[in-house]
XYZ file of C-alpha atoms in Angstrom:
665
model
C -84.301 -56.853 -21.355
C -83.691 -57.888 -17.768
C -80.787 -60.088 -18.832
C -79.116 -57.126 -20.529
C -79.428 -54.987 -17.420
C -78.117 -57.797 -15.241
C -75.131 -58.171 -17.578
C -74.290 -54.459 -17.324
C -74.569 -54.531 -13.564
C -72.211 -57.492 -13.423
C -69.689 -55.743 -15.625
C -69.904 -52.665 -13.450
C -69.464 -54.748 -10.324
C -66.501 -56.531 -11.900
C -64.901 -53.256 -12.955
C -65.284 -51.895 -9.499
C -63.709 -54.967 -8.047
C -60.729 -54.758 -10.460
C -60.203 -51.091 -9.686
C -60.231 -51.775 -5.950
C -57.704 -54.558 -6.380
C -55.385 -52.286 -8.371
C -55.545 -49.648 -5.682
C -54.752 -52.184 -3.030
C -51.759 -53.529 -4.931
C -50.417 -50.018 -5.530
C -50.901 -49.153 -1.913
C -49.153 -52.286 -0.748
C -46.162 -51.816 -3.082
C -45.775 -48.120 -2.261
C -45.889 -48.735 1.471
C -43.371 -51.520 1.066
C -41.086 -49.163 -0.846
C -40.776 -46.954 2.229
C -40.056 -49.904 4.497
C -43.271 -49.961 6.526
C -46.736 -51.606 6.426
C -50.090 -50.296 7.462
C -53.608 -51.578 7.506
C -55.131 -51.369 3.995
C -58.528 -50.625 5.458
C -57.302 -47.496 7.272
C -55.351 -45.804 4.389
C -55.333 -45.993 0.629
C -53.143 -44.269 -1.998
C -54.297 -42.987 -5.380
C -53.419 -45.098 -8.388
C -50.263 -44.366 -10.312
C -50.837 -42.255 -13.400
C -49.802 -43.647 -16.762
C -46.118 -43.475 -17.755
C -46.893 -41.468 -20.862
C -48.598 -38.159 -21.296
C -47.773 -35.009 -19.295
C -44.393 -36.215 -18.075
C -43.208 -37.092 -21.562
C -44.535 -33.792 -22.854
C -42.294 -32.051 -20.315
C -39.302 -33.685 -21.956
C -40.083 -32.308 -25.380
C -41.032 -28.684 -24.624
C -39.709 -25.987 -26.972
C -36.074 -24.874 -26.509
C -36.837 -21.436 -25.114
C -39.553 -22.852 -22.882
C -36.872 -24.135 -20.557
C -33.763 -22.038 -21.328
C -35.303 -18.585 -20.885
C -34.544 -18.757 -17.168
C -30.944 -19.781 -17.847
C -30.580 -17.010 -20.425
C -31.964 -14.518 -17.921
C -29.440 -15.752 -15.340
C -26.680 -15.236 -17.921
C -27.847 -11.663 -18.409
C -27.728 -11.088 -14.657
C -24.268 -12.635 -14.495
C -22.801 -10.483 -17.256
C -24.579 -7.381 -15.987
C -23.150 -7.924 -12.508
C -19.641 -8.325 -13.876
C -19.950 -5.173 -15.987
C -21.371 -3.293 -13.006
C -18.386 -4.348 -10.879
C -15.930 -3.233 -13.561
C -17.735 0.078 -14.113
C -18.016 0.818 -10.385
C -14.358 0.074 -9.722
C -13.218 2.002 -12.793
C -15.158 5.100 -11.755
C -13.548 5.071 -8.289
C -9.978 4.239 -9.321
C -7.557 6.744 -7.700
C -10.459 8.694 -6.231
C -11.380 9.510 -2.619
C -13.704 7.272 -0.650
C -17.310 7.910 -1.676
C -19.767 9.416 0.760
C -23.061 7.585 0.244
C -26.276 7.506 2.294
C -26.582 5.111 5.221
C -22.747 4.907 5.379
C -22.671 2.412 2.524
C -19.075 1.699 1.545
C -17.622 0.766 -1.817
C -16.620 -2.625 -0.430
C -20.217 -3.335 0.598
C -21.583 -2.396 -2.822
C -19.034 -4.531 -4.636
C -19.746 -7.430 -2.269
C -23.458 -7.235 -3.116
C -22.684 -7.291 -6.831
C -20.320 -10.228 -6.327
C -23.107 -12.153 -4.562
C -25.432 -11.474 -7.520
C -22.678 -12.501 -9.941
C -21.957 -15.706 -8.070
C -25.632 -16.635 -7.596
C -26.535 -16.051 -11.245
C -23.432 -17.956 -12.329
C -24.385 -20.977 -10.246
C -27.953 -20.762 -11.531
C -26.694 -20.901 -15.114
C -24.496 -23.871 -14.243
C -27.481 -25.600 -12.609
C -29.533 -25.300 -15.789
C -26.650 -26.683 -17.812
C -26.099 -29.607 -15.467
C -29.758 -30.532 -15.792
C -29.158 -30.931 -19.506
C -25.971 -32.930 -19.071
C -27.939 -35.175 -16.717
C -30.243 -35.862 -19.661
C -27.338 -36.931 -21.857
C -25.789 -38.971 -19.019
C -28.852 -41.237 -18.951
C -28.897 -41.745 -22.719
C -26.788 -44.793 -21.917
C -27.484 -47.320 -19.222
C -26.658 -45.912 -15.773
C -27.284 -46.879 -12.185
C -30.332 -45.296 -10.658
C -28.093 -44.018 -7.823
C -26.434 -41.667 -10.329
C -29.619 -39.678 -10.437
C -29.546 -38.273 -6.863
C -25.783 -37.720 -7.157
C -26.397 -35.657 -10.268
C -29.378 -33.955 -8.724
C -27.474 -32.798 -5.623
C -24.371 -31.576 -7.452
C -25.608 -28.000 -7.571
C -26.138 -27.899 -3.803
C -22.526 -27.050 -3.065
C -18.863 -27.827 -3.698
C -18.911 -31.067 -1.683
C -21.672 -32.613 -3.804
C -20.028 -31.190 -6.944
C -16.802 -32.996 -6.049
C -18.811 -36.214 -5.528
C -20.235 -35.964 -9.049
C -16.796 -35.112 -10.455
C -15.551 -38.346 -8.937
C -18.496 -40.218 -10.428
C -17.892 -38.794 -13.900
C -14.088 -38.939 -13.827
C -13.765 -37.201 -17.183
C -16.574 -39.092 -18.962
C -18.493 -35.847 -19.468
C -16.044 -33.021 -20.196
C -18.582 -30.214 -20.251
C -20.292 -31.420 -17.091
C -16.875 -31.516 -15.421
C -16.303 -27.909 -16.508
C -19.585 -26.832 -14.925
C -18.820 -28.733 -11.737
C -15.371 -27.125 -11.594
C -17.050 -23.717 -11.702
C -19.105 -24.666 -8.627
C -15.994 -25.795 -6.749
C -13.712 -22.889 -7.736
C -16.437 -20.322 -7.050
C -15.779 -20.882 -3.349
C -12.618 -18.772 -3.742
C -14.381 -15.884 -5.484
C -15.287 -14.010 -2.298
C -11.771 -13.837 -0.782
C -10.331 -12.963 -4.190
C -12.687 -10.050 -4.727
C -11.985 -8.779 -1.207
C -8.441 -8.073 -2.380
C -9.537 -5.974 -5.357
C -10.013 -2.726 -3.423
C -6.899 -1.317 -1.741
C -6.332 2.076 -0.136
C -3.425 4.498 -0.035
C -2.744 7.952 1.341
C -2.304 10.987 -0.890
C -2.255 14.737 -0.550
C -4.233 17.350 -2.445
C -4.413 21.157 -2.273
C -6.682 22.333 0.485
C -9.545 24.730 -0.129
C -8.970 26.329 3.272
C -8.490 30.087 3.032
C -4.942 31.343 3.580
C -1.492 29.910 3.067
C 1.168 28.364 5.235
C 4.135 30.630 5.991
C 7.809 30.266 6.840
C 9.945 33.069 8.271
C 12.652 34.679 6.161
C 14.444 37.978 6.256
C 16.608 40.067 4.011
C 17.701 42.371 6.841
C 19.226 41.631 10.248
C 20.402 44.346 12.648
C 20.046 43.086 16.199
C 22.675 43.312 18.922
C 23.104 43.794 22.626
C 23.881 46.990 24.525
C 26.536 49.316 23.105
C 29.640 49.089 25.310
C 32.202 51.114 23.414
C 33.362 52.445 20.098
C 32.394 49.844 17.550
C 31.515 47.319 20.269
C 28.170 45.755 21.202
C 27.407 42.695 23.235
C 25.603 39.886 21.476
C 21.885 39.736 22.125
C 20.671 36.884 24.293
C 18.631 35.285 21.527
C 21.639 34.951 19.235
C 23.854 33.813 22.120
C 21.366 31.060 22.918
C 21.300 30.025 19.265
C 25.106 29.749 19.087
C 25.382 27.737 22.268
C 22.387 25.587 21.369
C 23.842 24.828 17.945
C 27.091 23.741 19.564
C 25.863 21.824 22.615
C 22.565 20.413 21.267
C 22.871 20.255 17.461
C 19.885 17.898 17.075
C 17.447 20.684 18.012
C 18.467 23.025 15.180
C 16.629 21.234 12.352
C 13.232 21.651 14.064
C 13.739 25.250 15.161
C 12.119 27.001 12.168
C 8.435 27.629 12.986
C 5.755 26.986 10.365
C 2.573 29.024 10.611
C -0.938 28.150 9.450
C -0.033 24.677 8.191
C -3.229 23.437 9.798
C -3.208 20.010 8.154
C 0.433 19.242 8.889
C 1.154 18.889 5.166
C 2.323 21.931 3.203
C 4.605 22.610 0.263
C 6.779 25.635 -0.483
C 7.631 25.035 -4.118
C 8.799 28.555 -4.938
C 12.410 29.078 -3.801
C 12.843 31.757 -1.130
C 15.969 33.517 0.116
C 17.056 34.748 3.498
C 20.167 36.242 5.047
C 22.041 33.755 7.199
C 25.333 32.370 8.404
C 27.411 29.674 6.725
C 30.583 27.799 7.706
C 33.611 26.302 6.067
C 36.285 23.920 7.370
C 39.548 22.724 5.830
C 41.667 19.740 6.814
C 45.117 21.130 7.630
C 46.785 17.901 8.726
C 49.121 17.935 5.742
C 50.450 21.376 6.767
C 51.710 20.351 10.223
C 55.442 20.292 10.901
C 57.003 18.753 14.011
C 60.273 18.239 15.799
C 61.328 16.480 18.992
C 63.907 17.398 21.641
C 65.191 16.081 24.978
C 66.429 12.975 23.198
C 63.076 12.612 21.396
C 60.969 12.415 24.545
C 59.098 15.676 23.958
C 57.717 17.020 20.633
C 56.146 20.217 19.310
C 53.814 20.400 16.276
C 53.006 23.657 14.495
C 50.993 25.120 11.609
C 52.341 27.818 9.257
C 50.443 30.502 11.208
C 52.225 29.596 14.414
C 49.455 27.573 16.009
C 51.341 25.045 18.111
C 50.672 21.848 20.003
C 53.587 21.802 22.458
C 55.343 19.613 24.974
C 53.663 16.500 23.673
C 54.872 13.549 25.719
C 55.512 15.425 28.937
C 53.291 15.439 32.003
C 52.038 18.908 31.131
C 51.838 18.321 27.401
C 48.976 19.544 25.241
C 46.368 17.272 23.669
C 44.455 19.929 21.725
C 44.871 23.578 20.857
C 42.323 26.057 19.488
C 43.782 29.309 18.182
C 41.828 32.357 16.981
C 43.833 32.845 13.830
C 43.734 31.993 10.154
C 46.200 31.864 7.332
C 47.169 28.255 6.796
C 44.655 28.022 3.909
C 42.794 30.593 1.762
C 39.127 31.515 2.310
C 36.593 30.241 -0.166
C 35.953 32.675 -3.074
C 33.682 35.559 -2.138
C 34.396 35.513 1.600
C 35.957 38.821 2.594
C 35.161 38.990 6.286
C 34.928 35.743 8.272
C 33.625 35.237 11.790
C 34.961 32.936 14.472
C 37.957 31.683 12.491
C 39.880 29.041 14.403
C 42.774 26.659 13.815
C 42.818 23.381 15.746
C 45.631 20.851 16.307
C 45.009 17.669 18.289
C 46.242 14.172 19.013
C 43.510 11.573 18.996
C 43.337 8.882 21.649
C 45.598 5.901 20.896
C 47.879 7.835 18.506
C 51.665 7.446 18.836
C 53.024 10.632 20.432
C 56.312 10.964 18.554
C 57.450 10.492 14.968
C 59.954 7.852 14.028
C 62.574 10.554 13.511
C 63.362 13.782 15.285
C 61.416 15.794 12.706
C 58.239 15.348 10.644
C 56.859 17.420 7.829
C 53.524 17.964 6.054
C 51.453 14.886 6.760
C 54.037 12.614 8.337
C 53.354 13.915 11.840
C 51.099 11.843 14.138
C 48.658 14.714 14.688
C 45.589 16.159 12.980
C 44.659 19.760 12.269
C 41.712 21.726 10.901
C 40.771 25.319 10.202
C 37.176 26.590 10.394
C 35.323 29.889 10.111
C 31.842 31.297 9.529
C 30.700 33.954 7.106
C 27.552 35.877 6.305
C 25.713 34.343 3.347
C 22.521 34.490 1.337
C 20.682 31.149 1.420
C 17.972 29.965 -0.949
C 15.586 27.212 0.158
C 12.624 25.089 -0.807
C 10.607 23.297 1.824
C 7.743 20.975 2.578
C 5.938 19.935 5.716
C 4.963 16.275 5.976
C 2.948 15.011 8.953
C 3.863 18.138 10.867
C 7.634 17.816 10.283
C 9.433 20.534 8.315
C 11.924 19.404 5.663
C 13.859 22.441 4.435
C 16.283 21.977 1.556
C 19.149 24.365 0.865
C 19.073 25.008 -2.888
C 21.846 27.596 -3.129
C 24.161 29.533 -0.872
C 26.521 32.384 -1.788
C 28.779 34.538 0.415
C 27.436 38.002 1.168
C 29.445 40.405 -1.002
C 31.088 43.401 0.587
C 34.194 44.363 2.504
C 33.323 47.398 4.558
C 29.667 46.477 4.965
C 27.272 43.649 4.339
C 24.693 44.942 1.863
C 23.708 43.353 -1.437
C 20.899 43.571 -3.972
C 19.345 40.463 -5.457
C 19.138 40.793 -9.240
C 16.116 38.623 -10.059
C 14.023 40.467 -7.490
C 14.449 43.946 -8.945
C 11.618 45.508 -10.934
C 12.061 47.541 -14.152
C 11.654 50.690 -12.043
C 14.493 49.533 -9.784
C 16.779 48.975 -12.764
C 15.960 52.391 -14.151
C 16.958 53.959 -10.852
C 20.173 51.906 -10.543
C 21.309 52.839 -14.047
C 21.596 56.550 -13.199
C 25.138 58.005 -13.402
C 25.551 58.137 -9.643
C 25.263 54.335 -9.380
C 25.731 52.978 -12.931
C 24.566 49.409 -12.233
C 22.857 47.260 -14.857
C 21.696 43.655 -15.112
C 25.035 42.771 -16.684
C 26.937 43.997 -13.650
C 28.637 41.193 -11.741
C 27.675 38.590 -14.370
C 28.842 35.625 -12.282
C 26.728 36.459 -9.264
C 23.027 36.630 -8.425
C 23.727 39.614 -6.161
C 25.253 43.039 -6.548
C 27.389 44.508 -3.711
C 25.725 47.712 -2.574
C 27.945 48.942 0.243
C 28.847 52.216 -1.483
C 25.241 53.053 -2.316
C 23.387 52.369 0.923
C 21.952 55.891 0.921
C 19.917 54.932 -2.148
C 18.321 51.845 -0.622
C 14.982 53.574 0.173
C 14.433 53.914 -3.595
C 14.687 50.177 -4.261
C 12.212 47.391 -3.482
C 12.902 46.548 0.156
C 12.556 42.784 -0.293
C 15.418 42.834 -2.822
C 17.975 44.341 -0.429
C 19.907 41.993 1.858
C 21.729 43.699 4.694
C 23.572 42.817 7.893
C 23.357 45.924 10.055
C 26.175 47.505 12.071
C 24.746 46.457 15.439
C 24.877 42.808 14.349
C 28.384 43.198 12.955
C 29.675 44.741 16.199
C 28.087 42.061 18.383
C 29.442 39.184 16.277
C 32.887 40.774 16.285
C 32.791 41.110 20.071
C 31.670 37.515 20.605
C 34.044 35.709 18.253
C 37.122 37.947 18.408
C 37.120 39.519 21.870
C 36.288 37.766 25.136
C 32.594 37.929 24.319
C 31.728 38.088 27.982
C 33.289 34.684 28.749
C 35.537 34.746 31.808
C 37.414 31.714 30.443
C 38.366 33.373 27.160
C 37.253 33.140 23.557
C 34.689 30.663 22.305
C 36.423 27.474 21.077
C 39.861 28.804 21.914
C 42.532 27.579 24.353
C 44.456 24.421 25.232
C 43.768 21.018 26.723
C 46.454 19.594 29.065
C 46.852 16.396 30.999
C 48.686 13.128 31.415
C 46.291 11.322 29.031
C 43.272 12.199 26.812
C 40.697 10.887 29.279
C 42.088 13.149 32.042
C 42.613 16.308 29.988
C 41.587 19.657 31.476
C 40.797 22.991 29.844
C 37.868 25.039 28.452
C 34.591 23.143 28.556
C 33.759 23.816 24.912
C 37.091 22.339 23.793
C 36.652 19.374 26.148
C 33.228 18.710 24.610
C 34.685 18.955 21.125
C 37.683 16.762 22.013
C 35.369 14.054 23.446
C 38.100 12.280 25.501
C 40.296 11.876 22.472
C 37.569 10.617 20.102
C 37.696 13.820 18.061
C 37.760 13.715 14.237
C 37.830 16.315 11.495
C 34.198 15.456 10.731
C 33.190 16.274 14.318
C 34.688 19.750 14.106
C 33.127 20.475 10.699
C 29.697 19.299 11.904
C 29.936 21.513 15.002
C 30.578 24.619 12.900
C 27.776 23.717 10.486
C 25.333 23.306 13.369
C 26.324 26.679 14.875
C 25.908 28.430 11.507
C 22.488 26.849 10.936
C 21.327 27.857 14.408
C 22.429 31.451 13.776
C 20.573 31.500 10.429
C 17.372 30.296 12.072
C 17.707 32.943 14.775
C 18.111 35.701 12.191
C 14.901 34.620 10.459
C 12.847 34.229 13.624
C 13.959 37.420 15.356
C 12.940 39.583 12.385
C 9.350 38.314 12.084
C 7.024 41.294 11.627
C 9.875 43.765 11.033
C 8.509 45.346 7.837
C 8.597 44.400 4.161
C 12.191 43.220 4.393
C 11.054 40.291 6.483
C 7.829 39.218 4.826
C 7.416 35.430 5.213
C 7.357 33.078 2.284
C 4.011 31.450 1.537
C 3.225 27.860 0.716
C 0.309 25.705 -0.330
C -1.646 23.824 2.328
C -2.386 20.192 1.495
C -4.721 17.785 3.178
C -4.225 14.052 3.371
C -6.930 11.925 1.818
C -7.479 8.225 1.416
C -7.703 7.158 -2.218
C -8.861 3.915 -3.784
C -6.498 1.734 -5.765
C -8.051 -1.106 -7.762
C -5.931 -4.243 -8.005
C -7.475 -5.593 -11.215
C -5.486 -8.843 -11.139
C -7.650 -10.077 -8.275
C -10.674 -10.031 -10.629
C -9.005 -12.609 -12.865
C -10.752 -15.469 -11.071
C -14.179 -13.893 -11.624
C -13.365 -13.369 -15.325
C -12.199 -16.969 -15.636
C -15.328 -18.386 -14.009
C -17.615 -16.256 -16.172
C -15.819 -17.418 -19.323
C -16.005 -21.074 -18.230
C -19.700 -20.655 -17.424
C -20.441 -19.169 -20.842
C -18.400 -21.878 -22.560
C -20.117 -24.601 -20.576
C -23.638 -23.239 -21.107
C -23.178 -22.483 -24.800
C -21.754 -25.930 -25.517
C -24.549 -27.675 -23.615
C -27.280 -25.635 -25.321
C -25.899 -26.465 -28.745
C -25.380 -30.156 -28.003
C -28.894 -30.779 -26.676
C -30.854 -28.267 -28.704
C -34.563 -29.095 -28.808
C -34.682 -31.189 -25.648
C -35.602 -30.144 -22.166
C -33.465 -31.530 -19.342
C -34.329 -33.978 -16.643
C -34.889 -31.311 -14.045
C -37.397 -30.822 -11.271
C -40.233 -32.027 -13.489
C -38.465 -35.344 -13.883
C -38.005 -35.671 -10.129
C -41.710 -35.250 -9.482
C -42.609 -37.504 -12.370
C -40.318 -40.232 -11.140
C -42.009 -40.164 -7.761
C -45.523 -40.325 -9.166
C -45.181 -42.419 -12.304
C -42.391 -44.900 -11.631
C -39.982 -46.068 -14.316
C -41.151 -48.192 -17.201
C -39.891 -51.725 -17.395
C -37.938 -53.460 -20.076
C -41.026 -53.969 -22.203
C -43.468 -51.404 -23.457
C -46.157 -52.435 -20.985
C -44.175 -53.750 -18.044
C -43.890 -51.309 -15.162
C -40.858 -51.328 -12.920
C -41.984 -52.163 -9.378
C -41.321 -49.656 -6.662
C -37.897 -50.126 -5.120
C -36.793 -49.889 -1.575
C -33.457 -48.265 -0.695
C -30.708 -50.544 0.469
C -29.662 -49.754 4.019
C -26.091 -49.258 5.191
C -25.798 -52.569 7.071
C -27.354 -54.428 4.170
C -24.832 -52.992 1.715
C -22.018 -53.833 4.096
C -23.327 -57.423 4.476
C -23.506 -58.206 0.773
C -20.166 -56.579 0.038
C -18.643 -58.649 2.808
C -20.025 -61.813 1.273
C -18.552 -60.825 -2.072
C -15.135 -60.235 -0.544
C -14.974 -63.701 0.972
C -16.060 -65.350 -2.297
C -19.625 -66.248 -1.360
C -21.003 -65.011 -4.667
C -23.375 -67.942 -5.121
C -24.847 -67.457 -1.691
C -25.229 -63.780 -2.464
C -27.211 -64.553 -5.635
C -29.405 -66.983 -3.749
C -29.919 -64.475 -0.976
C -30.970 -61.815 -3.454
C -33.642 -63.980 -5.003
C -35.784 -63.716 -1.950
C -35.689 -59.980 -1.447
C -36.814 -56.831 -3.201
C -34.422 -55.169 -5.641
C -32.599 -52.120 -4.339
C -31.937 -48.867 -6.167
C -28.271 -49.837 -6.587
C -29.281 -52.920 -8.543
C -31.304 -51.047 -11.178
C -29.866 -49.718 -14.424
C -31.951 -47.066 -16.197
C -31.704 -44.993 -19.362
C -33.735 -42.632 -21.533
C -35.415 -44.166 -24.562
C -37.030 -42.370 -27.477
C -40.261 -44.090 -28.523
C -41.770 -44.451 -31.980
C -44.080 -41.493 -31.427
C -41.112 -39.215 -30.687
C -41.577 -38.985 -26.929
C -38.924 -39.866 -24.355
C -39.374 -42.430 -21.643
C -37.209 -43.488 -18.703
C -36.860 -47.267 -18.929
C -35.048 -49.973 -17.098
C -32.172 -51.309 -19.130
């Protein structure tokens, strides 16, 4: 009995001794693997667990046991993409949203892009873990493992693995390309949202207004039978239109356009002044005398440019007459008609012969006049600047007076009144005109809608007649009338208005026509402004107020990169899942297992010893020996040292019991 107990005690003592020795060996090898040695008596490491068991079970878990996280990441990825599309679609061509905490649309989309990108990279990471499994199904260097493991850390490591693979794993290369290209996703998506300015009707009460009038009857003091001086406001308008034409276009005031953007889409009409000019150069006749040294040039009306070539010869003449050309149809009483003859600077003074006729003379001529008209406009105000467009303009009908009725303005009651035997006017009267002359029926005007009657009163007629036909209060004579004399164009003398028009001999027909147009426009503006608040005949036209808003424009083409990466990710993940169905990848579990279990050796029972990493100088040394042909010395040198990680080839091996093991090949 004692011998049996002694035998058991010996076995126990022996077992304890063996276990202690194993621990010491493991401790020594592990410490050596990290390049340092310590006293065995002061520290000990736990024994390595067996190479089978839990680790191998990790490699054979059910399919969903591993992929549910990847599938969830796919759901997040697709949901983020759909959320981006839905958010952008809902805000396309709409104003900027007003959200709490001043969150902007760009910020929200950026957050969703971050979620999209993160979930996409997570899906790729799960797929790469599986392709890492298939990579080690054949013999590979152990250094491939950390390269594969770090590929998901960023584009630099992904490029390193792409270089390692070099097309040997197509699907893995696709996943790695997603990691690299995803760097450009942020700047691409920043270009998706663009902004532009637009206008929309304002909800502000009231409308914008522009002045207009259908009646004008202002003049200066009465100075005689049928004579009145021109009022100062109209005089200023005429002179301003002539001397400073650039100010006329901005002279019409706009009221209540508080946003600086308004539209007057409905045409509106107002009484005004228009102009017309005709080139009369082809009607000039000339002849020379005193042996051809002096010439005279005349128009059919008798307007003459005389003594051309002499020291006191004329360079320009303005004559208050008309007759060299007919008036435009409908004009029965013009204002300020003038005929001009001039010689431009640098023109030859005499013809080649003693006479010239109708266009062969070296002079130019023009005839201009103004007339009362009815103008129709549309307008808009953009950024505080009025743009008024003349839609139609017709001469004011009438000979003895200036009164007309606008047809499309009259009500059925007005037409009933006008059809009475005393007037006998119907809608078919004057079929070629929008207006009906009403000079002979002015006593009936109180019975017609006031806004439909357009009238130039007697006071205005008398004042315009006095200004343009008589001296008009000018001590120097009529406006734009007289002669310019001198030895040369640059030294010509005469009325200041003609000197300004002549411009030292740089005068053209276009200059004269533009001057008359500017004067007429200035007079029209003055008529409209001066009658503001003068009853129903001068009610302003009303327009819609618009406010400027910033709208969102989605540039969908900049989302193409996100769509492409999502499609590549789905293709990559789906292909990997199908190709390795039923096997869990070498992921984090493998990393931990490799640290704690080591890699099995070439045989079923042989364990691979722990390896130490090869340092930089050591790698450089052995490569240098190989370059100079010292291969034999290299082999001999390696026999006396530990193997490095670079020297070891490993692969995955499926055992007879169906489990997978990482073995040295």
